[in-house]
Amino acid sequence: MATRQLARSVVLQSLYEWDFYKMKHDLTQIVERNLNEYAPGIDEPEFVWRLVKGVIEHLDEINNIISKAAPEWPLEQIAVIDRNALRIGLYELLYANPDEVPPKVAINEAIEIAKNYGGPNSGKFINGVLGTVFKQLEESKTKQ
């Protein structure tokens, strides 16, 4: 598994656990444990921390975007895996350096992580939501 794919998996596992326990456990401890257990010696541990920090710093904005892009799915009804795959994908799509993670890579990585860890329709759901957001971003760029 490529380093960044592994990093995203660790972030997903960590956000899943944190979200599952209603965000009451220490996310830093969860990430540290998962890094040590699932990715000892990973080449880019700072990438994991950058993703976690970015998702948390923009959590309210990201959650609002999910709610607007998938209005028929209230946030709390979206599967925990899918919700957190979306959070990672949206963070990378909207806030990460596009030279480091191009928008289409952010979308594809979120789809792949959802396919690997989510249910049979997770990839399609993530693709639909992120595709909608990406299309809106592109449309807003052409209007400027």
PDB file of C-alpha atoms in Angstrom:
ATOM      1  CA  MET A   1       0.000   0.000   0.000  1.00  0.00           C
ATOM      2  CA  ALA A   2       1.365   3.410  -0.938  1.00  0.00           C
ATOM      3  CA  THR A   3       2.395   5.660   1.927  1.00  0.00           C
ATOM      4  CA  ARG A   4      -0.352   8.240   1.437  1.00  0.00           C
ATOM      5  CA  GLN A   5      -3.018   5.570   1.028  1.00  0.00           C
ATOM      6  CA  LEU A   6      -1.849   4.031   4.291  1.00  0.00           C
ATOM      7  CA  ALA A   7      -1.859   7.478   5.899  1.00  0.00           C
ATOM      8  CA  ARG A   8      -5.442   8.083   4.768  1.00  0.00           C
ATOM      9  CA  SER A   9      -6.443   4.676   6.128  1.00  0.00           C
ATOM     10  CA  VAL A  10      -4.966   5.541   9.524  1.00  0.00           C
ATOM     11  CA  VAL A  11      -6.773   8.892   9.469  1.00  0.00           C
ATOM     12  CA  LEU A  12     -10.050   7.198   8.513  1.00  0.00           C
ATOM     13  CA  GLN A  13      -9.691   4.597  11.278  1.00  0.00           C
ATOM     14  CA  SER A  14      -8.880   7.307  13.792  1.00  0.00           C
ATOM     15  CA  LEU A  15     -11.721   9.625  12.776  1.00  0.00           C
ATOM     16  CA  TYR A  16     -14.083   6.633  12.729  1.00  0.00           C
ATOM     17  CA  GLU A  17     -13.258   5.714  16.313  1.00  0.00           C
ATOM     18  CA  TRP A  18     -13.396   9.325  17.467  1.00  0.00           C
ATOM     19  CA  ASP A  19     -16.748   9.867  15.716  1.00  0.00           C
ATOM     20  CA  PHE A  20     -18.149   6.519  16.902  1.00  0.00           C
ATOM     21  CA  TYR A  21     -17.528   7.544  20.505  1.00  0.00           C
ATOM     22  CA  LYS A  22     -19.251  10.900  19.902  1.00  0.00           C
ATOM     23  CA  MET A  23     -15.927  12.776  19.810  1.00  0.00           C
ATOM     24  CA  LYS A  24     -15.446  12.273  23.553  1.00  0.00           C
ATOM     25  CA  HIS A  25     -12.106  10.406  23.346  1.00  0.00           C
ATOM     26  CA  ASP A  26      -8.765  12.121  22.776  1.00  0.00           C
ATOM     27  CA  LEU A  27      -8.211  12.122  19.007  1.00  0.00           C
ATOM     28  CA  THR A  28      -4.453  12.650  19.393  1.00  0.00           C
ATOM     29  CA  GLN A  29      -4.139   9.454  21.451  1.00  0.00           C
ATOM     30  CA  ILE A  30      -6.278   7.549  18.954  1.00  0.00           C
ATOM     31  CA  VAL A  31      -4.108   8.700  16.027  1.00  0.00           C
ATOM     32  CA  GLU A  32      -0.868   7.913  17.874  1.00  0.00           C
ATOM     33  CA  ARG A  33      -2.089   4.421  18.733  1.00  0.00           C
ATOM     34  CA  ASN A  34      -3.246   3.754  15.164  1.00  0.00           C
ATOM     35  CA  LEU A  35       0.008   5.063  13.688  1.00  0.00           C
ATOM     36  CA  ASN A  36       1.996   2.767  15.982  1.00  0.00           C
ATOM     37  CA  GLU A  37      -0.242  -0.221  15.356  1.00  0.00           C
ATOM     38  CA  TYR A  38      -1.035   0.042  11.636  1.00  0.00           C
ATOM     39  CA  ALA A  39       1.727   2.211  10.192  1.00  0.00           C
ATOM     40  CA  PRO A  40       4.920   1.899  12.233  1.00  0.00           C
ATOM     41  CA  GLY A  41       7.746   3.642  10.426  1.00  0.00           C
ATOM     42  CA  ILE A  42       5.456   5.295   7.868  1.00  0.00           C
ATOM     43  CA  ASP A  43       7.432   7.638   5.594  1.00  0.00           C
ATOM     44  CA  GLU A  44       5.197  10.677   6.070  1.00  0.00           C
ATOM     45  CA  PRO A  45       3.656  10.731   9.555  1.00  0.00           C
ATOM     46  CA  GLU A  46       3.312  14.507   9.157  1.00  0.00           C
ATOM     47  CA  PHE A  47       0.828  13.869   6.327  1.00  0.00           C
ATOM     48  CA  VAL A  48      -1.396  11.953   8.773  1.00  0.00           C
ATOM     49  CA  TRP A  49      -1.246  14.803  11.279  1.00  0.00           C
ATOM     50  CA  ARG A  50      -1.875  17.421   8.576  1.00  0.00           C
ATOM     51  CA  LEU A  51      -5.012  15.562   7.454  1.00  0.00           C
ATOM     52  CA  VAL A  52      -6.318  15.097  10.989  1.00  0.00           C
ATOM     53  CA  LYS A  53      -5.606  18.706  11.940  1.00  0.00           C
ATOM     54  CA  GLY A  54      -7.160  20.013   8.721  1.00  0.00           C
ATOM     55  CA  VAL A  55     -10.330  17.961   9.072  1.00  0.00           C
ATOM     56  CA  ILE A  56     -10.772  19.030  12.701  1.00  0.00           C
ATOM     57  CA  GLU A  57     -10.058  22.709  12.026  1.00  0.00           C
ATOM     58  CA  HIS A  58     -12.642  22.752   9.223  1.00  0.00           C
ATOM     59  CA  LEU A  59     -15.062  20.206  10.706  1.00  0.00           C
ATOM     60  CA  ASP A  60     -18.082  22.522  10.975  1.00  0.00           C
ATOM     61  CA  GLU A  61     -17.592  23.852   7.442  1.00  0.00           C
ATOM     62  CA  ILE A  62     -17.071  20.344   6.063  1.00  0.00           C
ATOM     63  CA  ASN A  63     -20.173  19.043   7.848  1.00  0.00           C
ATOM     64  CA  ASN A  64     -22.206  21.934   6.410  1.00  0.00           C
ATOM     65  CA  ILE A  65     -20.954  21.155   2.917  1.00  0.00           C
ATOM     66  CA  ILE A  66     -21.899  17.484   3.327  1.00  0.00           C
ATOM     67  CA  SER A  67     -25.383  18.503   4.506  1.00  0.00           C
ATOM     68  CA  LYS A  68     -25.861  20.785   1.504  1.00  0.00           C
ATOM     69  CA  ALA A  69     -24.406  18.344  -1.045  1.00  0.00           C
ATOM     70  CA  ALA A  70     -26.439  15.388   0.273  1.00  0.00           C
ATOM     71  CA  PRO A  71     -29.628  16.971   1.654  1.00  0.00           C
ATOM     72  CA  GLU A  72     -31.559  13.702   1.575  1.00  0.00           C
ATOM     73  CA  TRP A  73     -28.992  12.211   3.979  1.00  0.00           C
ATOM     74  CA  PRO A  74     -28.839  13.943   7.375  1.00  0.00           C
ATOM     75  CA  LEU A  75     -25.252  13.882   8.605  1.00  0.00           C
ATOM     76  CA  GLU A  76     -25.996  11.594  11.555  1.00  0.00           C
ATOM     77  CA  GLN A  77     -27.670   9.064   9.202  1.00  0.00           C
ATOM     78  CA  ILE A  78     -24.642   8.743   6.936  1.00  0.00           C
ATOM     79  CA  ALA A  79     -22.592   5.655   7.826  1.00  0.00           C
ATOM     80  CA  VAL A  80     -19.665   6.574  10.074  1.00  0.00           C
ATOM     81  CA  ILE A  81     -17.130   5.290   7.521  1.00  0.00           C
ATOM     82  CA  ASP A  82     -18.755   7.238   4.683  1.00  0.00           C
ATOM     83  CA  ARG A  83     -19.080  10.390   6.764  1.00  0.00           C
ATOM     84  CA  ASN A  84     -15.383  10.351   7.617  1.00  0.00           C
ATOM     85  CA  ALA A  85     -14.249   9.381   4.114  1.00  0.00           C
ATOM     86  CA  LEU A  86     -16.204  12.439   2.952  1.00  0.00           C
ATOM     87  CA  ARG A  87     -14.549  14.609   5.587  1.00  0.00           C
ATOM     88  CA  ILE A  88     -11.083  13.536   4.454  1.00  0.00           C
ATOM     89  CA  GLY A  89     -11.983  13.958   0.781  1.00  0.00           C
ATOM     90  CA  LEU A  90     -13.567  17.363   1.305  1.00  0.00           C
ATOM     91  CA  TYR A  91     -10.652  18.592   3.361  1.00  0.00           C
ATOM     92  CA  GLU A  92      -8.229  17.578   0.621  1.00  0.00           C
ATOM     93  CA  LEU A  93     -10.481  18.930  -2.120  1.00  0.00           C
ATOM     94  CA  LEU A  94     -11.203  22.292  -0.518  1.00  0.00           C
ATOM     95  CA  TYR A  95      -8.384  23.141   1.862  1.00  0.00           C
ATOM     96  CA  ALA A  96      -5.251  21.133   1.062  1.00  0.00           C
ATOM     97  CA  ASN A  97      -2.582  22.423  -1.270  1.00  0.00           C
ATOM     98  CA  PRO A  98      -3.819  21.492  -4.785  1.00  0.00           C
ATOM     99  CA  ASP A  99      -0.200  21.167  -5.937  1.00  0.00           C
ATOM    100  CA  GLU A 100       0.291  18.463  -3.322  1.00  0.00           C
ATOM    101  CA  VAL A 101      -3.090  16.760  -3.765  1.00  0.00           C
ATOM    102  CA  PRO A 102      -4.830  17.672  -7.029  1.00  0.00           C
ATOM    103  CA  PRO A 103      -8.655  17.800  -6.776  1.00  0.00           C
ATOM    104  CA  LYS A 104      -9.235  14.662  -8.833  1.00  0.00           C
ATOM    105  CA  VAL A 105      -6.714  12.755  -6.745  1.00  0.00           C
ATOM    106  CA  ALA A 106      -8.512  13.868  -3.558  1.00  0.00           C
ATOM    107  CA  ILE A 107     -11.808  12.592  -4.986  1.00  0.00           C
ATOM    108  CA  ASN A 108     -10.355   9.300  -6.216  1.00  0.00           C
ATOM    109  CA  GLU A 109      -8.586   8.618  -2.934  1.00  0.00           C
ATOM    110  CA  ALA A 110     -11.769   9.235  -0.940  1.00  0.00           C
ATOM    111  CA  ILE A 111     -13.711   6.917  -3.264  1.00  0.00           C
ATOM    112  CA  GLU A 112     -11.083   4.184  -2.920  1.00  0.00           C
ATOM    113  CA  ILE A 113     -10.966   4.418   0.851  1.00  0.00           C
ATOM    114  CA  ALA A 114     -14.774   4.228   0.959  1.00  0.00           C
ATOM    115  CA  LYS A 115     -14.759   1.178  -1.321  1.00  0.00           C
ATOM    116  CA  ASN A 116     -12.135  -0.522   0.867  1.00  0.00           C
ATOM    117  CA  TYR A 117     -13.757   0.154   4.227  1.00  0.00           C
ATOM    118  CA  GLY A 118     -17.385   1.050   3.582  1.00  0.00           C
ATOM    119  CA  GLY A 119     -20.439  -0.760   2.310  1.00  0.00           C
ATOM    120  CA  PRO A 120     -21.261  -1.847  -1.235  1.00  0.00           C
ATOM    121  CA  ASN A 121     -22.589   1.600  -2.220  1.00  0.00           C
ATOM    122  CA  SER A 122     -20.065   3.716  -0.320  1.00  0.00           C
ATOM    123  CA  GLY A 123     -17.881   4.452  -3.335  1.00  0.00           C
ATOM    124  CA  LYS A 124     -20.848   5.633  -5.382  1.00  0.00           C
ATOM    125  CA  PHE A 125     -22.132   7.801  -2.538  1.00  0.00           C
ATOM    126  CA  ILE A 126     -18.737   9.433  -1.953  1.00  0.00           C
ATOM    127  CA  ASN A 127     -18.311   9.945  -5.692  1.00  0.00           C
ATOM    128  CA  GLY A 128     -21.714  11.610  -5.924  1.00  0.00           C
ATOM    129  CA  VAL A 129     -21.153  14.008  -3.051  1.00  0.00           C
ATOM    130  CA  LEU A 130     -17.577  14.941  -3.935  1.00  0.00           C
ATOM    131  CA  GLY A 131     -18.470  15.171  -7.620  1.00  0.00           C
ATOM    132  CA  THR A 132     -21.233  17.631  -6.778  1.00  0.00           C
ATOM    133  CA  VAL A 133     -18.901  19.776  -4.683  1.00  0.00           C
ATOM    134  CA  PHE A 134     -16.179  19.663  -7.351  1.00  0.00           C
ATOM    135  CA  LYS A 135     -18.656  20.690 -10.044  1.00  0.00           C
ATOM    136  CA  GLN A 136     -19.809  23.631  -7.912  1.00  0.00           C
ATOM    137  CA  LEU A 137     -16.184  24.664  -7.379  1.00  0.00           C
ATOM    138  CA  GLU A 138     -15.502  24.566 -11.104  1.00  0.00           C
ATOM    139  CA  GLU A 139     -18.660  26.559 -11.860  1.00  0.00           C
ATOM    140  CA  SER A 140     -17.739  29.221  -9.308  1.00  0.00           C
ATOM    141  CA  LYS A 141     -14.264  29.525 -10.863  1.00  0.00           C
ATOM    142  CA  THR A 142     -15.698  30.111 -14.342  1.00  0.00           C
ATOM    143  CA  LYS A 143     -18.057  32.806 -13.012  1.00  0.00           C
ATOM    144  CA  GLN A 144     -15.185  34.796 -11.532  1.00  0.00           C
TER     145      GLN A 144
END
